[in-house]
PDB file of C-alpha atoms in Angstrom:
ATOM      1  CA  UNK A   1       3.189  12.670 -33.653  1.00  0.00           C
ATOM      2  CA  UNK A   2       0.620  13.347 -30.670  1.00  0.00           C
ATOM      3  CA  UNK A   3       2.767  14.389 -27.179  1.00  0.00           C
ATOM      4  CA  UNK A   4      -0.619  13.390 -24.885  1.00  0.00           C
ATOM      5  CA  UNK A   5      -2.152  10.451 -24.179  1.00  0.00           C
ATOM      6  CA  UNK A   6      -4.803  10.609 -22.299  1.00  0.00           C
ATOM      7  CA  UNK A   7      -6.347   7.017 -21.047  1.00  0.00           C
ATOM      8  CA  UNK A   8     -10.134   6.833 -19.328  1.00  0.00           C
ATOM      9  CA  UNK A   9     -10.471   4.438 -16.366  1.00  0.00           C
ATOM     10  CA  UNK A  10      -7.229   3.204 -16.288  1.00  0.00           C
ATOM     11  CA  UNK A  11      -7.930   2.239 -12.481  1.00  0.00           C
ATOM     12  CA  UNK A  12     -10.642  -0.241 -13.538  1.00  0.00           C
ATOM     13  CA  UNK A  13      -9.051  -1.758 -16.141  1.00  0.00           C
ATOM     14  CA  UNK A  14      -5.782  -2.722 -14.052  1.00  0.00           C
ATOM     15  CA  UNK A  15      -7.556  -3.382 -10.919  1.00  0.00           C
ATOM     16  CA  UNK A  16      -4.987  -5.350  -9.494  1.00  0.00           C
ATOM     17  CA  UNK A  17      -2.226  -2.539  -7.609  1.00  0.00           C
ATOM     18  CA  UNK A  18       0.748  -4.706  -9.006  1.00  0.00           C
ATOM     19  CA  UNK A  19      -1.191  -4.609 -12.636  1.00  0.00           C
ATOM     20  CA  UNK A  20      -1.354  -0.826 -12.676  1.00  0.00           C
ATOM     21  CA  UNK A  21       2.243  -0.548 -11.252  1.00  0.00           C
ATOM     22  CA  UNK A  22       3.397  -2.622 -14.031  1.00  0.00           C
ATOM     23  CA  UNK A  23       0.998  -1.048 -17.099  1.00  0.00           C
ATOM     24  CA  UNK A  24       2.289   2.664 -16.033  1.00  0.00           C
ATOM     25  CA  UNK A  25       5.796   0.784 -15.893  1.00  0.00           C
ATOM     26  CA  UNK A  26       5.388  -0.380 -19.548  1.00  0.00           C
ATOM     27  CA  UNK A  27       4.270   3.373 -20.632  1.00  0.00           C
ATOM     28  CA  UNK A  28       6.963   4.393 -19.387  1.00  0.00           C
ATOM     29  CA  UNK A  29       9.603   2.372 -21.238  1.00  0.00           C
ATOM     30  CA  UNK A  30       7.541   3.565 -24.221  1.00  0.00           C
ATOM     31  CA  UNK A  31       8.146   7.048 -23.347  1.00  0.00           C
ATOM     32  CA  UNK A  32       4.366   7.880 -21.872  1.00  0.00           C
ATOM     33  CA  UNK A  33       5.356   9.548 -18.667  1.00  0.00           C
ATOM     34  CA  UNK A  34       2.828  10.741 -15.619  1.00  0.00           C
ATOM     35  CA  UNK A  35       4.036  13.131 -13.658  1.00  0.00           C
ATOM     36  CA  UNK A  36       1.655  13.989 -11.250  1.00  0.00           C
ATOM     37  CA  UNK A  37      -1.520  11.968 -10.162  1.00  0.00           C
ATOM     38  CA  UNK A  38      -4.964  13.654  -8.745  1.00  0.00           C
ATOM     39  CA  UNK A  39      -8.177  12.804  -7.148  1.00  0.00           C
ATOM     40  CA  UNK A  40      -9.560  11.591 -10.321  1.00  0.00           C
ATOM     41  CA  UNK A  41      -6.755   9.789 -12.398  1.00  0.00           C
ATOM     42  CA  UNK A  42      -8.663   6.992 -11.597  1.00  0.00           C
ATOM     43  CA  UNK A  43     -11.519   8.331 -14.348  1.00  0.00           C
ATOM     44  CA  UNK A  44      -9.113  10.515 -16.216  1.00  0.00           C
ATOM     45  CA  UNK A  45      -5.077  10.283 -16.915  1.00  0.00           C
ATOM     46  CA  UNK A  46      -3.340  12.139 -19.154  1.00  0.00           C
ATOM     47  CA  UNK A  47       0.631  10.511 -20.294  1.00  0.00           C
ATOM     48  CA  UNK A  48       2.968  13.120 -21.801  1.00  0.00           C
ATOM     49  CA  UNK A  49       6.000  12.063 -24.546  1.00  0.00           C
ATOM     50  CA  UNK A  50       8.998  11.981 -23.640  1.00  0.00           C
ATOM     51  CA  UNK A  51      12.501   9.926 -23.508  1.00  0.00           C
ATOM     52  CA  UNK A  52      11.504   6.159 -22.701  1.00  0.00           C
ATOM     53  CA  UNK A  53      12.492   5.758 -18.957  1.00  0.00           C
ATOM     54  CA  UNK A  54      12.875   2.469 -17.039  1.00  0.00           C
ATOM     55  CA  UNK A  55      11.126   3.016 -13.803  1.00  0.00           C
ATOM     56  CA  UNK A  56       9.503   1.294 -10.748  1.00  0.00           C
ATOM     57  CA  UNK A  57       5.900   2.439 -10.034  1.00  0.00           C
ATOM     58  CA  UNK A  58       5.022   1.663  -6.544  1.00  0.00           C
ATOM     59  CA  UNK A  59       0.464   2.284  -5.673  1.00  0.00           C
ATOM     60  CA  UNK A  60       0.251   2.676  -1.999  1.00  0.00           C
ATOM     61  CA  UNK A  61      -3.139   2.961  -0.454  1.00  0.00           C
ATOM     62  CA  UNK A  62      -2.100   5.338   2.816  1.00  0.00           C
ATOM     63  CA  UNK A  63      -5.917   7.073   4.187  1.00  0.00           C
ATOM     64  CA  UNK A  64      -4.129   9.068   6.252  1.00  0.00           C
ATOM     65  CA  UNK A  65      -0.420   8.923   6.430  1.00  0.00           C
ATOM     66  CA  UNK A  66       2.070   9.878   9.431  1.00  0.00           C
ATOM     67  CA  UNK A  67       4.102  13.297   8.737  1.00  0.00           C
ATOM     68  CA  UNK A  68       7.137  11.011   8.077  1.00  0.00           C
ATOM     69  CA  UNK A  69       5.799   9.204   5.285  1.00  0.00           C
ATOM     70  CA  UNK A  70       6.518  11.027   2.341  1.00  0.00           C
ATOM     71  CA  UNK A  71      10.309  11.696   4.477  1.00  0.00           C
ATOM     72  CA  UNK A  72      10.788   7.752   4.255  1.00  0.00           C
ATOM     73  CA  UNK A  73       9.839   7.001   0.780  1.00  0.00           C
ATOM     74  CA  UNK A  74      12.155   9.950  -0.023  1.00  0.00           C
ATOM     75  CA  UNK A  75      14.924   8.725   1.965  1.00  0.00           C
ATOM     76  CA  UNK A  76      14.761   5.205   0.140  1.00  0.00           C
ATOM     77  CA  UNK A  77      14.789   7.014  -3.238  1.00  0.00           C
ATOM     78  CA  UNK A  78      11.071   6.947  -4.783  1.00  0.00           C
ATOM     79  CA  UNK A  79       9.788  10.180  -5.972  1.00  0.00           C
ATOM     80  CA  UNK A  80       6.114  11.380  -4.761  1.00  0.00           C
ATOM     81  CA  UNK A  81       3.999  11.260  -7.553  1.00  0.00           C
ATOM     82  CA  UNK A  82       0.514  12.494  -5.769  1.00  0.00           C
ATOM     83  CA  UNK A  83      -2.221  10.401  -5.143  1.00  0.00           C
ATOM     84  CA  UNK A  84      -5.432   9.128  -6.560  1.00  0.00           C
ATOM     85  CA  UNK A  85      -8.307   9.248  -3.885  1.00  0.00           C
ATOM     86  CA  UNK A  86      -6.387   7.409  -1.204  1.00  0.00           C
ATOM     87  CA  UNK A  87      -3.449   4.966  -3.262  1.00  0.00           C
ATOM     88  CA  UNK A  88      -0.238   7.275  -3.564  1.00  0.00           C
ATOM     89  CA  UNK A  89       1.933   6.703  -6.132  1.00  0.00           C
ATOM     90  CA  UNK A  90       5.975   7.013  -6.140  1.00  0.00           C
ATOM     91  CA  UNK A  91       8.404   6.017  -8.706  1.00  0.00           C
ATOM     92  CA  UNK A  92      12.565   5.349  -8.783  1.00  0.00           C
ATOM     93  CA  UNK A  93      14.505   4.942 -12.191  1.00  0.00           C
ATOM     94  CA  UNK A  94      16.705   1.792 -12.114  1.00  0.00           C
ATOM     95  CA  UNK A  95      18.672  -0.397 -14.449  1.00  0.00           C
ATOM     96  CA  UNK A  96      19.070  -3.757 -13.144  1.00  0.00           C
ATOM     97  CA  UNK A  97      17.407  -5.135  -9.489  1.00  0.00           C
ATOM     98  CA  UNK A  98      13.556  -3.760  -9.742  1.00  0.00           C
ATOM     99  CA  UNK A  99      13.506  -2.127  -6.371  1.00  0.00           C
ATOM    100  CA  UNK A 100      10.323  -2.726  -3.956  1.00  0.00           C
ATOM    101  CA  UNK A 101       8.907  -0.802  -1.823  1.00  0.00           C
ATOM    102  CA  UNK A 102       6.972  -3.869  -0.318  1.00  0.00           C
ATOM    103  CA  UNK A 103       9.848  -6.089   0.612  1.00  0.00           C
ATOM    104  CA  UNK A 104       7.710  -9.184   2.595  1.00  0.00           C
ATOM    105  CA  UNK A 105       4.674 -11.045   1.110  1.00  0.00           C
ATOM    106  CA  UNK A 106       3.076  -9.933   4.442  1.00  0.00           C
ATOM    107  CA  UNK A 107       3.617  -5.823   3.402  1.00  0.00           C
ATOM    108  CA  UNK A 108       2.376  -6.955  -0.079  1.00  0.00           C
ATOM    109  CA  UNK A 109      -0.843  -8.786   1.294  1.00  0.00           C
ATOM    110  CA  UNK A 110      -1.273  -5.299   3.786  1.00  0.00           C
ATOM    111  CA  UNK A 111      -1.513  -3.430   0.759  1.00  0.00           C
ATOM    112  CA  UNK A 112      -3.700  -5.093  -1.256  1.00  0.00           C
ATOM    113  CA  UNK A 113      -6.134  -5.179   1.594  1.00  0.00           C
ATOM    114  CA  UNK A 114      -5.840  -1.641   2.461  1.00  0.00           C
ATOM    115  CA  UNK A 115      -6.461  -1.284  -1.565  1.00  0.00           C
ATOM    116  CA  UNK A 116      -9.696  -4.031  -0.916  1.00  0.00           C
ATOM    117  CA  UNK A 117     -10.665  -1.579   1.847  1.00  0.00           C
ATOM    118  CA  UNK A 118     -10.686   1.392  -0.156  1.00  0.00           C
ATOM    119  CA  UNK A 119     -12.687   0.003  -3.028  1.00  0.00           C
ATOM    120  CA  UNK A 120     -15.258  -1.329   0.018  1.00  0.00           C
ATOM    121  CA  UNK A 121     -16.286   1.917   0.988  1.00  0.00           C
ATOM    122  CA  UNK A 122     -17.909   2.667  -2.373  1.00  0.00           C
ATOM    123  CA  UNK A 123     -19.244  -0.544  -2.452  1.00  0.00           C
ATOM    124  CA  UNK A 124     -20.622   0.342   0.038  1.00  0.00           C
ATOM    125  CA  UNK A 125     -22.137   3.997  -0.921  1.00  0.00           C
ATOM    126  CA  UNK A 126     -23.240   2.372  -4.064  1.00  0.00           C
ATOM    127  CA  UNK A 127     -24.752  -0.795  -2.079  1.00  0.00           C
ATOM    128  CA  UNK A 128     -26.959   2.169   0.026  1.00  0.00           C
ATOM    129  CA  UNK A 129     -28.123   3.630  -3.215  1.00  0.00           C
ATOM    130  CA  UNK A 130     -29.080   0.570  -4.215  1.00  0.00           C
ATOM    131  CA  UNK A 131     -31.175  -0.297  -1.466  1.00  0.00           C
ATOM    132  CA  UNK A 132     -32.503   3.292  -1.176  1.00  0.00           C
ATOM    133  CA  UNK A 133     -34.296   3.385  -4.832  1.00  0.00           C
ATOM    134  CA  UNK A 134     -35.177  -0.188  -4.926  1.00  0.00           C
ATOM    135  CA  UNK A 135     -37.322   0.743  -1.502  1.00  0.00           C
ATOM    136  CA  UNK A 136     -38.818   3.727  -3.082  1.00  0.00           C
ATOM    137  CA  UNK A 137     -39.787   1.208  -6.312  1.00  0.00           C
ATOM    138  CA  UNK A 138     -41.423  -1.226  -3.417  1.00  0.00           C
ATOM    139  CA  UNK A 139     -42.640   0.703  -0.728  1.00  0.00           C
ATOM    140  CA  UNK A 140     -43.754   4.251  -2.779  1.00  0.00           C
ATOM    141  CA  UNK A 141     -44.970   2.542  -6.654  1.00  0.00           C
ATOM    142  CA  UNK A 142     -47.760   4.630  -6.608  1.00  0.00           C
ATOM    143  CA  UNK A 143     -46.742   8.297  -5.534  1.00  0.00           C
ATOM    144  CA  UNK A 144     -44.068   8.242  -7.943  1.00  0.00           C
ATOM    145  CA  UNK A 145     -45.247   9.609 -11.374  1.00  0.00           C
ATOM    146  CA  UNK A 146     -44.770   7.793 -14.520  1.00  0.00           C
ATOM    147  CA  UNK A 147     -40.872   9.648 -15.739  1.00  0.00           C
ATOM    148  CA  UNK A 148     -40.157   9.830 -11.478  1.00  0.00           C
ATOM    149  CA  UNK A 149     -40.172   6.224 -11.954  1.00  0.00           C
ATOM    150  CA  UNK A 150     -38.138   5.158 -15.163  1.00  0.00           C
ATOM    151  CA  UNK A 151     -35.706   7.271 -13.846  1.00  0.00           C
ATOM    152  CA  UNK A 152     -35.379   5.642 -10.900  1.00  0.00           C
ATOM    153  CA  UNK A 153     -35.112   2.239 -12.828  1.00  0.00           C
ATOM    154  CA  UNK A 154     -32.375   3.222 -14.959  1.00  0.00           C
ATOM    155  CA  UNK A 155     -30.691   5.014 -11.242  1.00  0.00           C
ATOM    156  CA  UNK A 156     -31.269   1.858  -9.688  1.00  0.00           C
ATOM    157  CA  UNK A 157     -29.698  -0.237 -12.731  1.00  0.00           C
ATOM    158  CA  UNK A 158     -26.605   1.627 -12.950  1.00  0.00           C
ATOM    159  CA  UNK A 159     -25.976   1.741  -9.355  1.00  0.00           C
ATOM    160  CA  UNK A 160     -26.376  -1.716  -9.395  1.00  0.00           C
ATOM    161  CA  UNK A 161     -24.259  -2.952 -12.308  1.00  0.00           C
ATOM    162  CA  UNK A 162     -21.437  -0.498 -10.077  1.00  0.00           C
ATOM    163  CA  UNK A 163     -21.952  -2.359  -7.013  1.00  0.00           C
ATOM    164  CA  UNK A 164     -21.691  -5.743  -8.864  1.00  0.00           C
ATOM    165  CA  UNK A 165     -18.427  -4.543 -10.990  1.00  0.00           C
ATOM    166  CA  UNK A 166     -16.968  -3.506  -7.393  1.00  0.00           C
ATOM    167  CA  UNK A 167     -17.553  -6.170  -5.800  1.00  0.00           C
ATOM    168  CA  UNK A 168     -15.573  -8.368  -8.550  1.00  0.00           C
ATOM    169  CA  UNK A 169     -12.995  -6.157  -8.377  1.00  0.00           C
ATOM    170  CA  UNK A 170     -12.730  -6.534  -4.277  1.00  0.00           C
ATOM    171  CA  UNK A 171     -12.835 -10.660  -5.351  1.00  0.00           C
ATOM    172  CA  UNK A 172      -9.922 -10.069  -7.684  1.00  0.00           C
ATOM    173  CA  UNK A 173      -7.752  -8.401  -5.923  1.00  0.00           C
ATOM    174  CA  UNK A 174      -8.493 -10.919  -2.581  1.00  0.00           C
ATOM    175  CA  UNK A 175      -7.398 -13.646  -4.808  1.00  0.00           C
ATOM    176  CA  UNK A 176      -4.753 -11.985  -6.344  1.00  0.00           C
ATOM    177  CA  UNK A 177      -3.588 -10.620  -2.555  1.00  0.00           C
ATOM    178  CA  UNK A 178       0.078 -12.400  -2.661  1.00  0.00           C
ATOM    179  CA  UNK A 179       1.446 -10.001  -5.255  1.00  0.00           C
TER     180      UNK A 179
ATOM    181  CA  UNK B   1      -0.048  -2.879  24.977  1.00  0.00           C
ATOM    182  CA  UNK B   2       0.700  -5.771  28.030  1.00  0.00           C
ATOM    183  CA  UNK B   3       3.327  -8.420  27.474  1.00  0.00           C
ATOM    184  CA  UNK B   4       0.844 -11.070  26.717  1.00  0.00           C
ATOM    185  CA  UNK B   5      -0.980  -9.239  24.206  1.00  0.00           C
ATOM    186  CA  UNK B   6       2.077  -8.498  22.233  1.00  0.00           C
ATOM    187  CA  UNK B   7       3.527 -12.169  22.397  1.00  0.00           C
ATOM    188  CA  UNK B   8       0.348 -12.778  20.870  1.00  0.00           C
ATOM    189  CA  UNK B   9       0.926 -10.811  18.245  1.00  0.00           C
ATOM    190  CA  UNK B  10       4.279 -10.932  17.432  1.00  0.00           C
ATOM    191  CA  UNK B  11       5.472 -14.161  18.291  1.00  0.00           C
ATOM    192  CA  UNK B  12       6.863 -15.913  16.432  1.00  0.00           C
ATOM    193  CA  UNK B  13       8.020 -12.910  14.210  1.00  0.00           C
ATOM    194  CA  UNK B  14       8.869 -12.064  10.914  1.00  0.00           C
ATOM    195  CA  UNK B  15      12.530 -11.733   9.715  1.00  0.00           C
ATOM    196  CA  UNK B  16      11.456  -8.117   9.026  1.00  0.00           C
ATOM    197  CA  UNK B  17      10.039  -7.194  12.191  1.00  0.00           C
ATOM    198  CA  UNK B  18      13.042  -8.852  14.614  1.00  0.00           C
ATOM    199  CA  UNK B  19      15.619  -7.119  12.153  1.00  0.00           C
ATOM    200  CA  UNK B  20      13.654  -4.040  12.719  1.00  0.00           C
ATOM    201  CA  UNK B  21      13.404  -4.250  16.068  1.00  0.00           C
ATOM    202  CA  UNK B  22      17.139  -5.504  16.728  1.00  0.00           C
ATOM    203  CA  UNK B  23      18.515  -2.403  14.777  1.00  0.00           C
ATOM    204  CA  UNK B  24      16.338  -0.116  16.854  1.00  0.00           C
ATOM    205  CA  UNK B  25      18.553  -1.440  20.252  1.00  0.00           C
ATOM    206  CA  UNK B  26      20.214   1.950  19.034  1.00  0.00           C
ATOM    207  CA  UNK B  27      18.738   5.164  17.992  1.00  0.00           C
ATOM    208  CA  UNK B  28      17.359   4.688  13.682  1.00  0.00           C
ATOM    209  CA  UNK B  29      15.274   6.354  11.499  1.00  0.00           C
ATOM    210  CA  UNK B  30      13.516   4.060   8.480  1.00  0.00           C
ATOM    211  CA  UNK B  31      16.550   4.681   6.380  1.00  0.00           C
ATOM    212  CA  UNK B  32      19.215   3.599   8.643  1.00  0.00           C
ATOM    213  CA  UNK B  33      17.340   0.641   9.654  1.00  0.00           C
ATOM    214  CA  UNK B  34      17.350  -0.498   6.000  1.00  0.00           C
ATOM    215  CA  UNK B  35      20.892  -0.155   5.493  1.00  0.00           C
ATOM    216  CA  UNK B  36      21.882  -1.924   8.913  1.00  0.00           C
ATOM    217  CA  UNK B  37      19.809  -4.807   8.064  1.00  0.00           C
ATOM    218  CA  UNK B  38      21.025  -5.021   4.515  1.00  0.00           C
ATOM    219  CA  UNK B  39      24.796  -5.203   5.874  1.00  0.00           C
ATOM    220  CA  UNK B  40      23.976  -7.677   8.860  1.00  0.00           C
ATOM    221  CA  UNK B  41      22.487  -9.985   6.409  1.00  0.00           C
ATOM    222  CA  UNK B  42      24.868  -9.597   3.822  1.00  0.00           C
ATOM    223  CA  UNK B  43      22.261  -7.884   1.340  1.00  0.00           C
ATOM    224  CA  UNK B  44      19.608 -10.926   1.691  1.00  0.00           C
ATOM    225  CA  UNK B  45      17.067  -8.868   3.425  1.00  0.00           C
ATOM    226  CA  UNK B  46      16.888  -5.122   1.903  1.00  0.00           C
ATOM    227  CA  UNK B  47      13.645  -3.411   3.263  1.00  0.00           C
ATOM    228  CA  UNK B  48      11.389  -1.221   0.987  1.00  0.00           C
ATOM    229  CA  UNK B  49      10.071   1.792   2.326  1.00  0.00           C
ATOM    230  CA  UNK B  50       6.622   0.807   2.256  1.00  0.00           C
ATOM    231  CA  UNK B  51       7.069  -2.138   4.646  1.00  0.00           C
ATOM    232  CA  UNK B  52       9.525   0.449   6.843  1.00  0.00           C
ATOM    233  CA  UNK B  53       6.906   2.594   7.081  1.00  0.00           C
ATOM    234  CA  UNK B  54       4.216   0.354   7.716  1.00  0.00           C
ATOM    235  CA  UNK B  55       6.295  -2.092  10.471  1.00  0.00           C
ATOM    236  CA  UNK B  56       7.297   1.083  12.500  1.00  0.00           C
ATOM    237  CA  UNK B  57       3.676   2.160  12.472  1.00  0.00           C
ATOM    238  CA  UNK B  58       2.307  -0.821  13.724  1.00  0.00           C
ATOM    239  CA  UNK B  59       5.429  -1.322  16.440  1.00  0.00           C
ATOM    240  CA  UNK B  60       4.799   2.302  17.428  1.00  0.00           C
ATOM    241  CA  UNK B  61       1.735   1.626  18.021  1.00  0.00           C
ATOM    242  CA  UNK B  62       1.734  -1.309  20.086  1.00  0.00           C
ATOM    243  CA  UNK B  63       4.429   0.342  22.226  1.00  0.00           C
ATOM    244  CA  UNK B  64       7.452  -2.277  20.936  1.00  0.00           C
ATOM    245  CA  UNK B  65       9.500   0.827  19.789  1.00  0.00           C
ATOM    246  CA  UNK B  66       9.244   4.851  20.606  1.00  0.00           C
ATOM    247  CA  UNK B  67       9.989   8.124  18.416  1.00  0.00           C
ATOM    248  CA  UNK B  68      13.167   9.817  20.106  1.00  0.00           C
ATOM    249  CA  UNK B  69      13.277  12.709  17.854  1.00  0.00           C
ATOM    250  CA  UNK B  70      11.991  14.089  14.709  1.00  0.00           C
ATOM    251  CA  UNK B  71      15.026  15.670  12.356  1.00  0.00           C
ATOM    252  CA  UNK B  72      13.573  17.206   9.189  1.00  0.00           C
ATOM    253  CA  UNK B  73      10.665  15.482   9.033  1.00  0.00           C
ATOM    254  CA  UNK B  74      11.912  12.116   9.797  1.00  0.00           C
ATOM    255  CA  UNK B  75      11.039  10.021  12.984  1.00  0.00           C
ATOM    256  CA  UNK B  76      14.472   8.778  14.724  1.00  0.00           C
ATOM    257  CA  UNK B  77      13.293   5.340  16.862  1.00  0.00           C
ATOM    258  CA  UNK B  78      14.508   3.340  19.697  1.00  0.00           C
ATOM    259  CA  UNK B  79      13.242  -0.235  21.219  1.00  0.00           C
ATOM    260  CA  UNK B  80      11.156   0.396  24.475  1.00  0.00           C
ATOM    261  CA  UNK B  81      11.583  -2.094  27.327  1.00  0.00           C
ATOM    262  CA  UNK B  82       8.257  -4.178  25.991  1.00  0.00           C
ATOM    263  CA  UNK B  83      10.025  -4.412  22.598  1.00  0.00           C
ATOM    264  CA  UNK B  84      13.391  -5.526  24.390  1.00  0.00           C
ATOM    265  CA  UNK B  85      10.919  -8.378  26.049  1.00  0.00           C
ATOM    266  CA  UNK B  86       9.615  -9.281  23.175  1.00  0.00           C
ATOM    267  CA  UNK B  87      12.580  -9.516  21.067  1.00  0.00           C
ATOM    268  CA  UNK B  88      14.341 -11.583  23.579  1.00  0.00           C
ATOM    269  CA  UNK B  89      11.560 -14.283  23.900  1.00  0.00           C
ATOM    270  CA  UNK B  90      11.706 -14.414  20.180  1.00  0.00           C
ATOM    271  CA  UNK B  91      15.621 -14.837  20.374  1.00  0.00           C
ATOM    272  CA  UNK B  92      15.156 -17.771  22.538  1.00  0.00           C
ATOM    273  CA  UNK B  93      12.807 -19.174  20.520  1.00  0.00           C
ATOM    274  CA  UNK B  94      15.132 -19.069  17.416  1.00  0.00           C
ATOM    275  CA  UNK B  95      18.243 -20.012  19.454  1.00  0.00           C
ATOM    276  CA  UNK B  96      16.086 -22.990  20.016  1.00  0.00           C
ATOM    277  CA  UNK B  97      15.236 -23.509  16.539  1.00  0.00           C
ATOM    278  CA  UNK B  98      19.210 -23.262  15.905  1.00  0.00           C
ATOM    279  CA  UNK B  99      19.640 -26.381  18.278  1.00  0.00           C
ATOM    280  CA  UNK B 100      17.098 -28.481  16.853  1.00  0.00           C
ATOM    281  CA  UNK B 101      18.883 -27.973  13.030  1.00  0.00           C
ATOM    282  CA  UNK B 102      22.192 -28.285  14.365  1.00  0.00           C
ATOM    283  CA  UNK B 103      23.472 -32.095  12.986  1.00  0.00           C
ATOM    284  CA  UNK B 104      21.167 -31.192   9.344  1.00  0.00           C
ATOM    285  CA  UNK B 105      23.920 -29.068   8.295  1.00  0.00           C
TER     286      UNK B 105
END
C-alpha cells in the first residue's frame, strides 16, 4: 500500500475556503494527513498515511498577521499548520462539537473576502498580461516575426483562459460568502 | 477615531463585539475573553479564535480598546474611554430594546 498521496491543484478544485477545510477534513478521517503547508500547496500537496484522525481544518487568509496571531490560535487549541501564499492553515482534533474558529457569519463573510481579495491580485497580474500581449498583437503586428507572434497567441490564450477561471472563482466564492 | 465616526461604525453592534468589549472593562487577552463570554452566556456564544483575533484588530484599531501588556507573545487588552462611550450608547439602546419586548414574554 502507497504511504503518499500527492494531489495537484487541490486549491482550484475546492475553491470555496469551507470546501477545502472540509476535503482535507475528509482525508483526514481516511488517514491522509498534511502536516505542513508551503508557498505552493496550492499547485502541489503531498498527504502522508497514517491513523485516520477526526480533525477541524480551519484556511485563514492573514497578508500580514499581528505578532499575537499565531499566540491566539494557539491559546484556543488549533495547531499552525503553515501557510499557502497568504491563507494559513490550523487544525484541532475533536470528537463531538466541530469547533470554529469563525464563530459569527460576519467573521465567516471577512474571510471569504479577504480569500476574494487574495485571488484578485492575480487576477489582476494575469488581467495586465493580458492586456500587455494583446497590445503588442494590435499595436506592433508587423515587427513581430512570424514564431515571435504564435507565441504570443498561445501567451495571450493561456493568460486569458487564467484570468477568466479566476475570475469565476472570485464569483464563487462571493456567492458562496455566508459559509 | 472621534465618537461619531465610531457610532457609525459600531452601532448597533454585534453580540460578539459588545461581549468583547464588555469583558475588556477588565484587563483580557483573546483567550480569557472567550472563556468569560462563554460563562456569561451560559455557553451560547463561544468565540473562535479567528473572529478574536480579527474583532480585537479592528477595535484596536479604531481606538475602542488598547494593548496593556504583551506576556509571551500574547496581547493583554483593556476598553479605552471611546470604547466605554460606545459600549454604553449601545447598552441603552438594548435596554431599550428590552422595554419594548417586555409584555411578549
Amino acid at each position: 500500500m502507497k504511504d503518499k498521496r500527492t494531489v495537484l491543484f487541490s486549491a482550484f478544485r475546492h475553491v470555496i475556503p469551507a470546501d477545502y477545510e472540509s476535503w482535507l477534513e475528509r482525508m483526514a478521517a481516511e488517514g491522509w494527513h498534511i502536516n505542513h503547508f508551503r508557498q505552493w500547496s496550492s499547485m502541489v500537496v503531498t498527504f502522508k498515511r497514517g491513523e485516520p484522525k477526526k480533525y477541524r481544518f480551519v484556511y485563514d487568509p492573514q497578508v500580514s498577521p499581528r505578532k499575537d496571531y499565531i499566540a491566539t490560535y494557539e491559546q484556543f487549541g488549533w495547531e499552525y499548520l503553515g501557510r499557502m501564499a497568504s491563507a494559513h492553515f490550523w487544525r484541532m482534533e475533536y470528537n463531538h462539537e466541530r469547533p470554529e474558529a469563525f464563530s459569527d457569519s460576519e467573521s465567516v463573510v471577512a474571510r471569504n473576502k479577504r480569500t476574494i481579495f487574495a485571488v484578485s491580485v492575480s487576477f489582476l497580474i494575469f488581467l495586465l498580461l493580458d492586456l500587455f500581449f494583446a497590445g503588442m498583437l494590435i499595436f506592433f503586428p508587423h515587427s513581430l516575426s512570424k514564431t515571435d507572434r504564435t507565441q504570443i497567441v498561445i501567451a495571450e490564450v493561456f493568460f486569458c483562459i487564467l484570468t477568466i477561471l479566476l475570475g469565476a472563482v472570485m464569483l464563487l466564492i462571493r456567492k458562496n460568502e455566508k459559509r | 477615531m472621534s465618537l461619531e465616526q465610531a457610532r457609525k461604525r459600531y452601532l448597533p453592534m454585534s453580540e460578539t463585539m459588545f461581549y468583547i468589549l464588555l469583558s475588556l472593562r477588565e484587563e483580557r487577552h483573546g483567550y480569557a475573553i472567550m472563556q468569560h463570554v462563554k460563562e456569561l452566556t451560559d455557553a451560547r456564544i463561544v468565540l473562535g479564535a479567528g473572529t478574536v483575533y480579527s474583532s480585537l484588530g479592528k477595535l484596536e484599531g479604531d481606538g475602542l480598546i488598547t494593548v496593556v501588556r504583551e506576556e509571551d507573545r500574547r496581547k493583554i487588552y483593556i476598553i479605552t474611554p471611546l470604547g466605554r462611550g460606545i459600549l454604553r450608547e449601545e447598552a441603552l439602546r438594548v435596554a431599550e430594546l428590552h422595554r419594548s419586548a417586555e409584555g411578549l414574554l
